[in-house]
Short mmCIF file of C-alpha atoms in Angstrom, two decimals:
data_model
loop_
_atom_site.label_atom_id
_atom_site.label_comp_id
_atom_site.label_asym_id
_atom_site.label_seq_id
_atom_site.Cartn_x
_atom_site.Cartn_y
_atom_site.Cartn_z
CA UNK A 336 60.46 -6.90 -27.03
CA UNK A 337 58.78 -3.37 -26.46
CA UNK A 338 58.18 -2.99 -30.03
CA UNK A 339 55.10 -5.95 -30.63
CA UNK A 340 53.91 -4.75 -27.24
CA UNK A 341 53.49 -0.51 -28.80
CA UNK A 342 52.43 -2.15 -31.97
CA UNK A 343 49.63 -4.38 -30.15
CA UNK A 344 49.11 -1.43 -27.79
CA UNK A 345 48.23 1.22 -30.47
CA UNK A 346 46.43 -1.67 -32.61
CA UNK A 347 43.67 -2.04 -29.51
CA UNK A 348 43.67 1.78 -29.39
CA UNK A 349 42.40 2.14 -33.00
CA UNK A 350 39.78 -0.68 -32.91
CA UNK A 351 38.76 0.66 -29.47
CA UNK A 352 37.86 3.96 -31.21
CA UNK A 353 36.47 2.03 -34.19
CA UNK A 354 33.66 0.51 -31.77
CA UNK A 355 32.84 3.46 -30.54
CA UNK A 356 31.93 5.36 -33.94
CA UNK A 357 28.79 3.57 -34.28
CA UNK A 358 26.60 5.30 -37.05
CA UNK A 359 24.10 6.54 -35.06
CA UNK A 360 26.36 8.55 -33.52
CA UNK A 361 28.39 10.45 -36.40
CA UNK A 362 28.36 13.64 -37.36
CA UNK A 363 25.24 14.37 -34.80
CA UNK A 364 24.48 16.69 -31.70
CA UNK A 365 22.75 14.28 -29.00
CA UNK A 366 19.26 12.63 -29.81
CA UNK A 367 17.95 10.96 -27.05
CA UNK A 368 17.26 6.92 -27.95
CA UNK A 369 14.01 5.51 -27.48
CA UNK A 370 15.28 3.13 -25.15
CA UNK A 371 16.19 6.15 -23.19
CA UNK A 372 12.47 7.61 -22.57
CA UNK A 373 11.07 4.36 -22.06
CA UNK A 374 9.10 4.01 -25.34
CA UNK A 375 6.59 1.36 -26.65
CA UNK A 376 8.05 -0.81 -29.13
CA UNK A 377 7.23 0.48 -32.59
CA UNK A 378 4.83 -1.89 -34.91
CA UNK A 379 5.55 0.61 -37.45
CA UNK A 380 6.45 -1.02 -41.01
CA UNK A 381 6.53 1.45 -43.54
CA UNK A 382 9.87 2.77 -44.58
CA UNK A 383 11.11 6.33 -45.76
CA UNK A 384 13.17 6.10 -49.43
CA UNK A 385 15.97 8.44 -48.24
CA UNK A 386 17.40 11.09 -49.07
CA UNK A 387 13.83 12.88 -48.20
CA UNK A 388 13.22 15.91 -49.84
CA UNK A 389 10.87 18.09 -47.13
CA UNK A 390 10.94 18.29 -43.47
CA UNK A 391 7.60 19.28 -42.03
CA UNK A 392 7.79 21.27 -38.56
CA UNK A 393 4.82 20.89 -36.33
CA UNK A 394 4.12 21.28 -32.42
CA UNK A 395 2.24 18.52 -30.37
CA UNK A 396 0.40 21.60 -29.08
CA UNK A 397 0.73 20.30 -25.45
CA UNK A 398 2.10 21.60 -22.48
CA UNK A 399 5.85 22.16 -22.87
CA UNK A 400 8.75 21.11 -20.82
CA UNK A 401 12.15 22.43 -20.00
CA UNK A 402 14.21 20.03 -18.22
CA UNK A 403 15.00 16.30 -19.19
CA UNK A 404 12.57 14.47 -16.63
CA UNK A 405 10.13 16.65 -17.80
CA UNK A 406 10.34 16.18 -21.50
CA UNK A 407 10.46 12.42 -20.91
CA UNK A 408 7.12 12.26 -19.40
CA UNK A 409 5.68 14.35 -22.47
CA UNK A 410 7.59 12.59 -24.63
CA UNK A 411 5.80 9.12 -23.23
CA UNK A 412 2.19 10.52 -23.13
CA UNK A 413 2.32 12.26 -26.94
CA UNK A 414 3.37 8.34 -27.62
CA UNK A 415 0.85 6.75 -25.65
CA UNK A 416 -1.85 8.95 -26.47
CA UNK A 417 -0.70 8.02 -30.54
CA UNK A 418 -0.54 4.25 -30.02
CA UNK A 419 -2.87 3.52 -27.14
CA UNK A 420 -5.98 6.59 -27.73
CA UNK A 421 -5.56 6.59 -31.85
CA UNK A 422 -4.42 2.93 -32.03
CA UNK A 423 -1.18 4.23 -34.51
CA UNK A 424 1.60 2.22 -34.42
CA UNK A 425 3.88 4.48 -33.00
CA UNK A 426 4.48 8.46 -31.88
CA UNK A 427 3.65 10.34 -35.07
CA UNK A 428 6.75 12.08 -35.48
CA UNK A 429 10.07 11.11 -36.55
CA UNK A 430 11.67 12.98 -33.80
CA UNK A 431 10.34 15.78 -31.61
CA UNK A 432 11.95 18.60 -29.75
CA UNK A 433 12.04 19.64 -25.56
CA UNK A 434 12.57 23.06 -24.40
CA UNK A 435 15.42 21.42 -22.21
CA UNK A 436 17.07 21.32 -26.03
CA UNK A 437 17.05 18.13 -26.38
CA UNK A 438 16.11 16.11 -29.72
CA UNK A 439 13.82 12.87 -28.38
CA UNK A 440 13.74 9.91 -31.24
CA UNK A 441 10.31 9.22 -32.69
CA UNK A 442 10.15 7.05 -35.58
CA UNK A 443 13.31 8.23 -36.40
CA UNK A 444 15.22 8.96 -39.85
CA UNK A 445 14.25 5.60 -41.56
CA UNK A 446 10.00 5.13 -40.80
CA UNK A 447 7.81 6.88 -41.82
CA UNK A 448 5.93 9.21 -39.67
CA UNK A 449 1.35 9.96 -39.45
CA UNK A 450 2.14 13.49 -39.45
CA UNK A 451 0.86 15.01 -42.41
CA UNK A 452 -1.28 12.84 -44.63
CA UNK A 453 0.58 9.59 -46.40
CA UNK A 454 1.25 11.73 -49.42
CA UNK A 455 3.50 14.05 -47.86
CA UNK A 456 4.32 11.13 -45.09
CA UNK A 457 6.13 9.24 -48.01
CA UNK A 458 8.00 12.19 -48.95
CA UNK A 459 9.18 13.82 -45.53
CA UNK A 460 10.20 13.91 -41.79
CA UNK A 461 8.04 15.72 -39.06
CA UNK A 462 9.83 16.86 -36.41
CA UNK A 463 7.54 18.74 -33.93
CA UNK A 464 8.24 21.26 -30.96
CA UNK A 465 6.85 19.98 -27.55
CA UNK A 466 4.54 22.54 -26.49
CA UNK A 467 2.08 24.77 -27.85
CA UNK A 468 3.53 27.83 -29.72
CA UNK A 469 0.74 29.85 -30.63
CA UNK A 470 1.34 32.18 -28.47
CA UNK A 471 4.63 32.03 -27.40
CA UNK A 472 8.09 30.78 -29.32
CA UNK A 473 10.14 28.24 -28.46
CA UNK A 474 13.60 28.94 -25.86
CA UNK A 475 16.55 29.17 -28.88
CA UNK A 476 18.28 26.11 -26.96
CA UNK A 477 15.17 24.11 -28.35
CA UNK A 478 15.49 25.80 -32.48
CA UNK A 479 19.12 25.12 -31.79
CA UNK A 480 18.63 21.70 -31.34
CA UNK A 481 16.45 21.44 -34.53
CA UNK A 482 18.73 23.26 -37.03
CA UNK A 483 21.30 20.57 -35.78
CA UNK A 484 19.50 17.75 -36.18
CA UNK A 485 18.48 18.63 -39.47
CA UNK A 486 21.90 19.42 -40.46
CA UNK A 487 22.67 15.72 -39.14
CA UNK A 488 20.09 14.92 -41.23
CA UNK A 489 21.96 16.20 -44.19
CA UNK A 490 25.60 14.63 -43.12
CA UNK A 491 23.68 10.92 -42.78
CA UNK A 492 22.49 11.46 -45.88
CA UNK A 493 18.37 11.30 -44.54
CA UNK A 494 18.02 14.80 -46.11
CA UNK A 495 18.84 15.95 -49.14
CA UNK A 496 21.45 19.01 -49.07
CA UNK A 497 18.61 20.96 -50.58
CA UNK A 498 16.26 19.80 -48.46
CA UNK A 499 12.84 22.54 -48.17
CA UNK A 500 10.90 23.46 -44.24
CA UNK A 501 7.23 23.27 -44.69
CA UNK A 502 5.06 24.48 -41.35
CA UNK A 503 2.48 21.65 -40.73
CA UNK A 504 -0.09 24.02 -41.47
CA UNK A 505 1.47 24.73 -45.00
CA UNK A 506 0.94 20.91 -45.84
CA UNK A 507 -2.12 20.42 -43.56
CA UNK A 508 -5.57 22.14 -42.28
CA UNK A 509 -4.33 22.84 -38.75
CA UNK A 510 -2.94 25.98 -36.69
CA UNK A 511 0.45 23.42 -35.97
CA UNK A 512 3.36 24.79 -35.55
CA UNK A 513 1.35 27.59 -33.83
CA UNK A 514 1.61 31.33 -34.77
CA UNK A 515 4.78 31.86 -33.08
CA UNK A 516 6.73 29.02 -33.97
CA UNK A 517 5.58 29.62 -38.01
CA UNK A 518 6.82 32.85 -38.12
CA UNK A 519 9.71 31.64 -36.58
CA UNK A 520 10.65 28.90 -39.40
CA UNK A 521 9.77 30.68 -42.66
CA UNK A 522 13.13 33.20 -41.77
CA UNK A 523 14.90 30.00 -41.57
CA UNK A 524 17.18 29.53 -44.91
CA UNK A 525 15.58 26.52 -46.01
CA UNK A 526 11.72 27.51 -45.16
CA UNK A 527 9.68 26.99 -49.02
CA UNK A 528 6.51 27.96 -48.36
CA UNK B 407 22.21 8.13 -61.19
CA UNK B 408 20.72 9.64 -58.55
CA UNK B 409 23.64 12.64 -58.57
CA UNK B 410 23.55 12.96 -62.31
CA UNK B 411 19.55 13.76 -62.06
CA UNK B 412 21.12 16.36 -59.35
CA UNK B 413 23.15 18.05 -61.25
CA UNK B 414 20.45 18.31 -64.23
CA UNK B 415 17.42 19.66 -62.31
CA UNK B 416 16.85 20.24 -58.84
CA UNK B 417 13.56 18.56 -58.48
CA UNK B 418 14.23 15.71 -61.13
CA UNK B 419 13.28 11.83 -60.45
CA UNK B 420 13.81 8.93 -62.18
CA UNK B 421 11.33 6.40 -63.24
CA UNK B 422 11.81 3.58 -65.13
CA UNK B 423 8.71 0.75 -66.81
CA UNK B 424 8.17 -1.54 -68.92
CA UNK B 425 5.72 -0.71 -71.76
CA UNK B 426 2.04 -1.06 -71.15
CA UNK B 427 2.42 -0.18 -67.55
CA UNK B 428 1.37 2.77 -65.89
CA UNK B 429 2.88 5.89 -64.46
CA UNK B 430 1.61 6.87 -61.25
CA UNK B 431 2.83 9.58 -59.26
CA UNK B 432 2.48 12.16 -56.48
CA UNK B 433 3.62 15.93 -56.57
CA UNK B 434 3.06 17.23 -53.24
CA UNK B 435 2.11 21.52 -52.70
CA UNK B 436 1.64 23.90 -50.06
CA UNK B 437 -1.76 24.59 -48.71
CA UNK B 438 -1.31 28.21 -50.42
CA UNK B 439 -2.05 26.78 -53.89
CA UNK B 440 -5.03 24.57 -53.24
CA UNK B 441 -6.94 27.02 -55.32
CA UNK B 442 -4.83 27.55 -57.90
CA UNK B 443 -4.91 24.79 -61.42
CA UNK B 444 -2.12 22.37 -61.93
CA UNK B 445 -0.47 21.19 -65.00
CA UNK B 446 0.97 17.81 -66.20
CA UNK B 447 3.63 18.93 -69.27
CA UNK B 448 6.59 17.20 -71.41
CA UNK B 449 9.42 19.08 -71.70
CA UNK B 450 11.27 18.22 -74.57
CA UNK B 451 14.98 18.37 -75.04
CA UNK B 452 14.58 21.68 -76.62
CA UNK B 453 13.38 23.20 -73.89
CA UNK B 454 9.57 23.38 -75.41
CA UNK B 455 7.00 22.99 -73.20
CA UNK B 456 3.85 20.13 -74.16
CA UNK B 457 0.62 20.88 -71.07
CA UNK B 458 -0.59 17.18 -71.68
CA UNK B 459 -3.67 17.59 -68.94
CA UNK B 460 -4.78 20.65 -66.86
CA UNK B 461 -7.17 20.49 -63.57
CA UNK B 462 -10.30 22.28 -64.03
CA UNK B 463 -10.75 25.25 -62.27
CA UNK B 464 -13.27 24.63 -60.60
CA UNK B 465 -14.15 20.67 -60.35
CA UNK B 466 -10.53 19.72 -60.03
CA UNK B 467 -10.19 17.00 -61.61
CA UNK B 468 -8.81 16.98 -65.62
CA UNK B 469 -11.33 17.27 -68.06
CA UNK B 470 -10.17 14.22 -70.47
CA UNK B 471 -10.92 13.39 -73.52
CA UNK B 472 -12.28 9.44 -73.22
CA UNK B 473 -9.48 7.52 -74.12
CA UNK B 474 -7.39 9.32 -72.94
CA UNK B 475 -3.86 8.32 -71.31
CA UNK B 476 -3.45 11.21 -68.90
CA UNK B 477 -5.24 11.24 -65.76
CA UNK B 478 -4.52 14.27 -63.37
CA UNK B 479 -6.54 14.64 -60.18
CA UNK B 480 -5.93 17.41 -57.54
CA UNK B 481 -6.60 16.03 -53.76
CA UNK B 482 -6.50 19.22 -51.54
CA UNK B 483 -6.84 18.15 -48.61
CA UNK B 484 -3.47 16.02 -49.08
CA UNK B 485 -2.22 18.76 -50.77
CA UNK B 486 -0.90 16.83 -53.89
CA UNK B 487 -1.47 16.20 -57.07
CA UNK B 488 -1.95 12.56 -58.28
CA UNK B 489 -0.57 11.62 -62.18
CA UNK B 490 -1.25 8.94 -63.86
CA UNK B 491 -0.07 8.24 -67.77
CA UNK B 492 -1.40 4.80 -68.67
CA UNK B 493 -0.29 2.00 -71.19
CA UNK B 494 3.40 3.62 -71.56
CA UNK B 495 5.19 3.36 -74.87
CA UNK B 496 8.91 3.70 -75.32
CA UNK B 497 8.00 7.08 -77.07
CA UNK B 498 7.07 8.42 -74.15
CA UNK B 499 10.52 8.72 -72.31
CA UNK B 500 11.47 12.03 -71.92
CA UNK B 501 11.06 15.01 -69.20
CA UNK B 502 8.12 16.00 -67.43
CA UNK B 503 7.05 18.24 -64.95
CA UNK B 504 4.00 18.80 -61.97
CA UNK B 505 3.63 22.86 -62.15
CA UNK B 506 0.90 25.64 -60.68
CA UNK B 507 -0.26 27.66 -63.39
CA UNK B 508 -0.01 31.36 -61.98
CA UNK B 509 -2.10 34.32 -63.21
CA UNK B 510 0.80 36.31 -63.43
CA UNK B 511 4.05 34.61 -63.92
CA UNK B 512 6.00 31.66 -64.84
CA UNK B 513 4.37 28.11 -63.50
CA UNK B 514 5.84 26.84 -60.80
CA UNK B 515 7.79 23.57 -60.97
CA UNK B 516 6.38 21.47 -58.61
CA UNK B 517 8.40 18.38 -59.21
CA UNK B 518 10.41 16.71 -62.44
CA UNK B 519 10.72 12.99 -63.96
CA UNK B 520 12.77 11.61 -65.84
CA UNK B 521 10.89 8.59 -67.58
CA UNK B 522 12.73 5.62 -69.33
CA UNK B 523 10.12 3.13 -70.69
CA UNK B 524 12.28 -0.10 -71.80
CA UNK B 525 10.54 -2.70 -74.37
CA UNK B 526 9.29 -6.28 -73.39
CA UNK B 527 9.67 -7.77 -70.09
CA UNK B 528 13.20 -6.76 -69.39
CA UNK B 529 15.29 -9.18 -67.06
CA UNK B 530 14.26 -8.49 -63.31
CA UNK B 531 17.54 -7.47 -60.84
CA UNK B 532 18.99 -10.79 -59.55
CA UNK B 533 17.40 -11.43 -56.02
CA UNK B 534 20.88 -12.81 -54.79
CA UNK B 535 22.65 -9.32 -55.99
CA UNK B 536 20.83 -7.16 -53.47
CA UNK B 537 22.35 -9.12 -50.31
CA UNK B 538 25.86 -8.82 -51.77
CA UNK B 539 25.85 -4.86 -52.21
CA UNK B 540 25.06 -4.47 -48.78
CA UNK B 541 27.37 -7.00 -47.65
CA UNK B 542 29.97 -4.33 -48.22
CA UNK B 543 27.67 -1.94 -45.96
CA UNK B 544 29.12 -4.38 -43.06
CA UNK B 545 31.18 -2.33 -40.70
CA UNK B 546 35.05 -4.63 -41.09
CA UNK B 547 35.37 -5.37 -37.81
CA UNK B 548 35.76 -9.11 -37.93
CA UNK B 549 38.87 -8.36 -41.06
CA UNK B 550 40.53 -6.07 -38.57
CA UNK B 551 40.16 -7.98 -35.54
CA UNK B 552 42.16 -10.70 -37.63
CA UNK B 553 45.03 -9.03 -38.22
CA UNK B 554 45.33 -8.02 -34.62
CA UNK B 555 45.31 -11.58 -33.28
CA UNK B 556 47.87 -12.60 -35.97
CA UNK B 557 49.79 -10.03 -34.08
CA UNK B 558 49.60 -12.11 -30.51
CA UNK B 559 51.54 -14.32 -32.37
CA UNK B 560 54.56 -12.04 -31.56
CA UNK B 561 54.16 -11.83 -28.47
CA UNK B 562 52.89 -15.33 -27.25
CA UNK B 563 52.76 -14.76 -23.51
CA UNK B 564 49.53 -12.36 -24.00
CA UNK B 565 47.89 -14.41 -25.93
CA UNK B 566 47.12 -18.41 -26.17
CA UNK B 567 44.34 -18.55 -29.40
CA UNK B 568 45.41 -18.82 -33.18
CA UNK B 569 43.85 -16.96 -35.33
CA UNK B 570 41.78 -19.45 -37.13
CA UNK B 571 39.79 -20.07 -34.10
CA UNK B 572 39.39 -16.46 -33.05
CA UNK B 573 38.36 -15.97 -36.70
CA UNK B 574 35.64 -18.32 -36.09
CA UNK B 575 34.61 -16.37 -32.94
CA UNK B 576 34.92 -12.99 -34.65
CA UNK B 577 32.54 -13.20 -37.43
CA UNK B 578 29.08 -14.15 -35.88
CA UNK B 579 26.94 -15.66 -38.74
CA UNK B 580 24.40 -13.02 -38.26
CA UNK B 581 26.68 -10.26 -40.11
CA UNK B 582 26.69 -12.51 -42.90
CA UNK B 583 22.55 -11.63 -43.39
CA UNK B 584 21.23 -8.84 -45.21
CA UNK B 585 21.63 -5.72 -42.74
CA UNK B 586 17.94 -4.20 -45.01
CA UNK B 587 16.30 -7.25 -44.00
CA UNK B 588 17.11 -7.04 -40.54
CA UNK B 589 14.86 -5.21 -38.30
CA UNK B 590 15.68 -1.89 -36.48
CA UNK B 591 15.98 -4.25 -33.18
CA UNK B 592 18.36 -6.97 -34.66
CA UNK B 593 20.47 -4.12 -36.06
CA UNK B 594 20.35 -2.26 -32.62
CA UNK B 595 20.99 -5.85 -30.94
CA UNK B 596 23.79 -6.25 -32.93
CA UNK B 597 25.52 -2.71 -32.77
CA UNK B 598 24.53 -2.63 -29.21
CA UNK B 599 25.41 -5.33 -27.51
CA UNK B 600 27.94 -7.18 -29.81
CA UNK B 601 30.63 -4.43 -30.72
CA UNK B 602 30.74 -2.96 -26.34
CA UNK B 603 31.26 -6.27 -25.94
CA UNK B 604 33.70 -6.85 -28.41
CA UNK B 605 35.37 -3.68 -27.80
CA UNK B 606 35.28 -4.24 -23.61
CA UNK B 607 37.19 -7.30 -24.35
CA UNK B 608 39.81 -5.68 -26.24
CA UNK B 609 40.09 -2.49 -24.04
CA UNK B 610 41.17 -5.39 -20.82
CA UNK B 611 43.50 -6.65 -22.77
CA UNK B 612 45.66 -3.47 -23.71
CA UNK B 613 45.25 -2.54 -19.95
CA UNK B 614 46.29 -6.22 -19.07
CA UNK B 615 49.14 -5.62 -21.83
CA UNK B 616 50.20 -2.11 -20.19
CA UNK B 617 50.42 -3.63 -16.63
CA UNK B 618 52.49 -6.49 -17.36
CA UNK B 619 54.59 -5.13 -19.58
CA UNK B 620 55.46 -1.97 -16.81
CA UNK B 621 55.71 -4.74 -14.27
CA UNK B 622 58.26 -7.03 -16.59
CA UNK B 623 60.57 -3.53 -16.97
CA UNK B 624 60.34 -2.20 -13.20
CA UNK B 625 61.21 -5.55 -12.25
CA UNK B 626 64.15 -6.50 -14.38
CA UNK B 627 67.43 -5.32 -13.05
#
């Protein structure tokens, strides 16, 4: 009689752990949801053809944040200042970065971003650094962050393994990522200028 | 195909026409070569190297012969190159690569294609194949789930449903549609919502199914 009962038991067990190894969530560090910071619904349409080949680092070149209430707010006005000032249809970025190190989800891994001109759009991620890093660098907890994501990136199979780091500036005419933050990525293994 | 192309080149894509259509394509660069001239070329199997068109240095765009069938135009301020090799005949598959010229060393590969051009109007990919593929994308739940209510069937006290009706409850009719066609919130709706709920109803019963079973041994003599 105890031996359906362990057999059932361990049965729920498995499933149990099943439903909870949802895709989203494999293989990644943390990434805050959009649900989570409150965003606008997206009316974004256009798709990325994955694996992407470049991942283009930028900074919103706002005021920076370093604890999760804080980074929300930004979070929300770099979105609302996109969709509601610029009329986009959506945050720009696929996913941007707090100094509380914490990853928040833009357009995410499968839409494409308005971050660097719809040639390299088609072609890339942007992922940008909350805050304005001209003249200083980000925290590490907030780089940390990034190298895991795109290494996430890589293990969903977004990225290609041999994916290449461009600075916004190296794709665009703008100062973005900022002085600081630049120098900062091109000693990162995967910086291609 | 796409981790054969891998393993030949790095950079290499794979395009595939019908003759008489045109090539188009984009090879991004980095702001440090906006001034620098950019080269459409064949490579042939050999390893020989054909420059088919060449942006001028200084108006940028490629100086073509008319009637031409290479058209190579360098937008800087999207940093990319735009290709385009009209009316495409079968004896144009092969190799070819975007590269910066450099004053003083090897071009620089910018990007690769592979180009297959097929003849006639080759049969289009079955609209009815696509949904199947990713049918198999479906996480199994609704299989597994199955199997675990045949096992109530063992021990009938814990459970009162067959499995052909919990079958019926299991597999919602919207797993049977497309998951590419869905949009990011039905797919978030269904992952979301659908498997805690699933999984909340399973995790009662096990506790239900410790509980009684402790209580049926600590009260049998």
């Amino acid at each position: 009689m105890s031996h359906p009962c362990a057999l059932l038991a361990w049965t729920l067990l498995t499933l149990l752990g099943l439903g909870v190894a949802q895709e989203d969530l494999i293989s990644c560090g943390p990434i805050v949801p959009r649900r989570e910071w409150g965003a606008l619904a997206s009316t974004c349409e256009q798709r990325l053809n994955l694996p992407v080949r470049y991942v283009v680092v930028a900074h919103t070149a706002s005021s920076p944040c370093d604890t999760p209430a804080s980074c929300v707010r930004q979070v929300r006005n770099v979105q609302s200042y996109h969709v509601q000032k610029l009329g986009w249809c959506d945050v720009s970025y696929n996913f941007l970065i707090g100094e509380d190190g914490l990853v928040y989800e833009g357009r995410g891994w499968n839409t494409q971003g308005a971050h660097s001109g719809p040639t390299w759009n088609a072609k890339s991620i942007g992922i940008s650094f909350i805050g304005n890093y001209m003249e200083r660098a980000p925290p590490q907890r907030a780089l940390r962050a990034a190298q895991s994501l795109l290494a996430c990136g890589v293990a969903r199979g977004a990225l290609r393994p041999d994916y290449e780091v461009k600075g916004h500036r190296d794709v665009r005419d703008t100062l973005s990522p900022g002085d600081q933050l630049y120098s900062i990525i091109q000693t990162w293994p995967h910086y291609q200028g | 195909m796409l981790f054969v192309s891998e393993l030949q080149v790095a950079a290499e894509e794979k395009k595939t026409l019908k003759e008489g259509q045109t090539l188009s394509l984009d090879c991004v660069y980095t702001k440090k070569y906006s001034y620098s001239q950019k080269a459409w070329q064949r490579v042939t199997d050999g390893g020989k190297v054909e420059t088919l068109a060449i942006t001028n240095r200084t108006s940028r765009k490629s100086s073509q012969e008319p009637g031409g069938r290479y058209f190579l135009e360098d937008d800087s301020v999207s940093s990319a190159v735009r290709v385009r090799m009209t009316n495409v005949q079968v004896s144009d598959s092969g190799r070819y690569q975007c590269v910066i010229y450099l004053p003083h060393s090897d071009p620089e590969i910018l990007s690769s294609v592979h180009l297959v051009v097929t003849k006639g109007s080759s049969a289009t990919p079955v609209p009815g194949k696509t949904p199947t593929q990713n049918r198999a994308q479906i996480p199994t739940h609704p299989p597994t789930t199955t199997e675990a209510q045949n096992k109530f069937h063992t021990s009938p006290r814990i459970v009162t449903q067959g499995p052909p009706k919990s079958t019926a409850g299991v597999s919602p009719p919207g797993l049977g549609v497309n998951p590419t066609n869905m949009t990011y919130i039905t797919r978030t709706f269904v992952f979301s919502i659908v498997v805690p709920v699933v999984c909340g109803l399973l995790s009662k019963s096990l506790v239900f199914t410790v509980l009684f079973v402790v209580t049926q041994r600590s009260s049998e003599p």
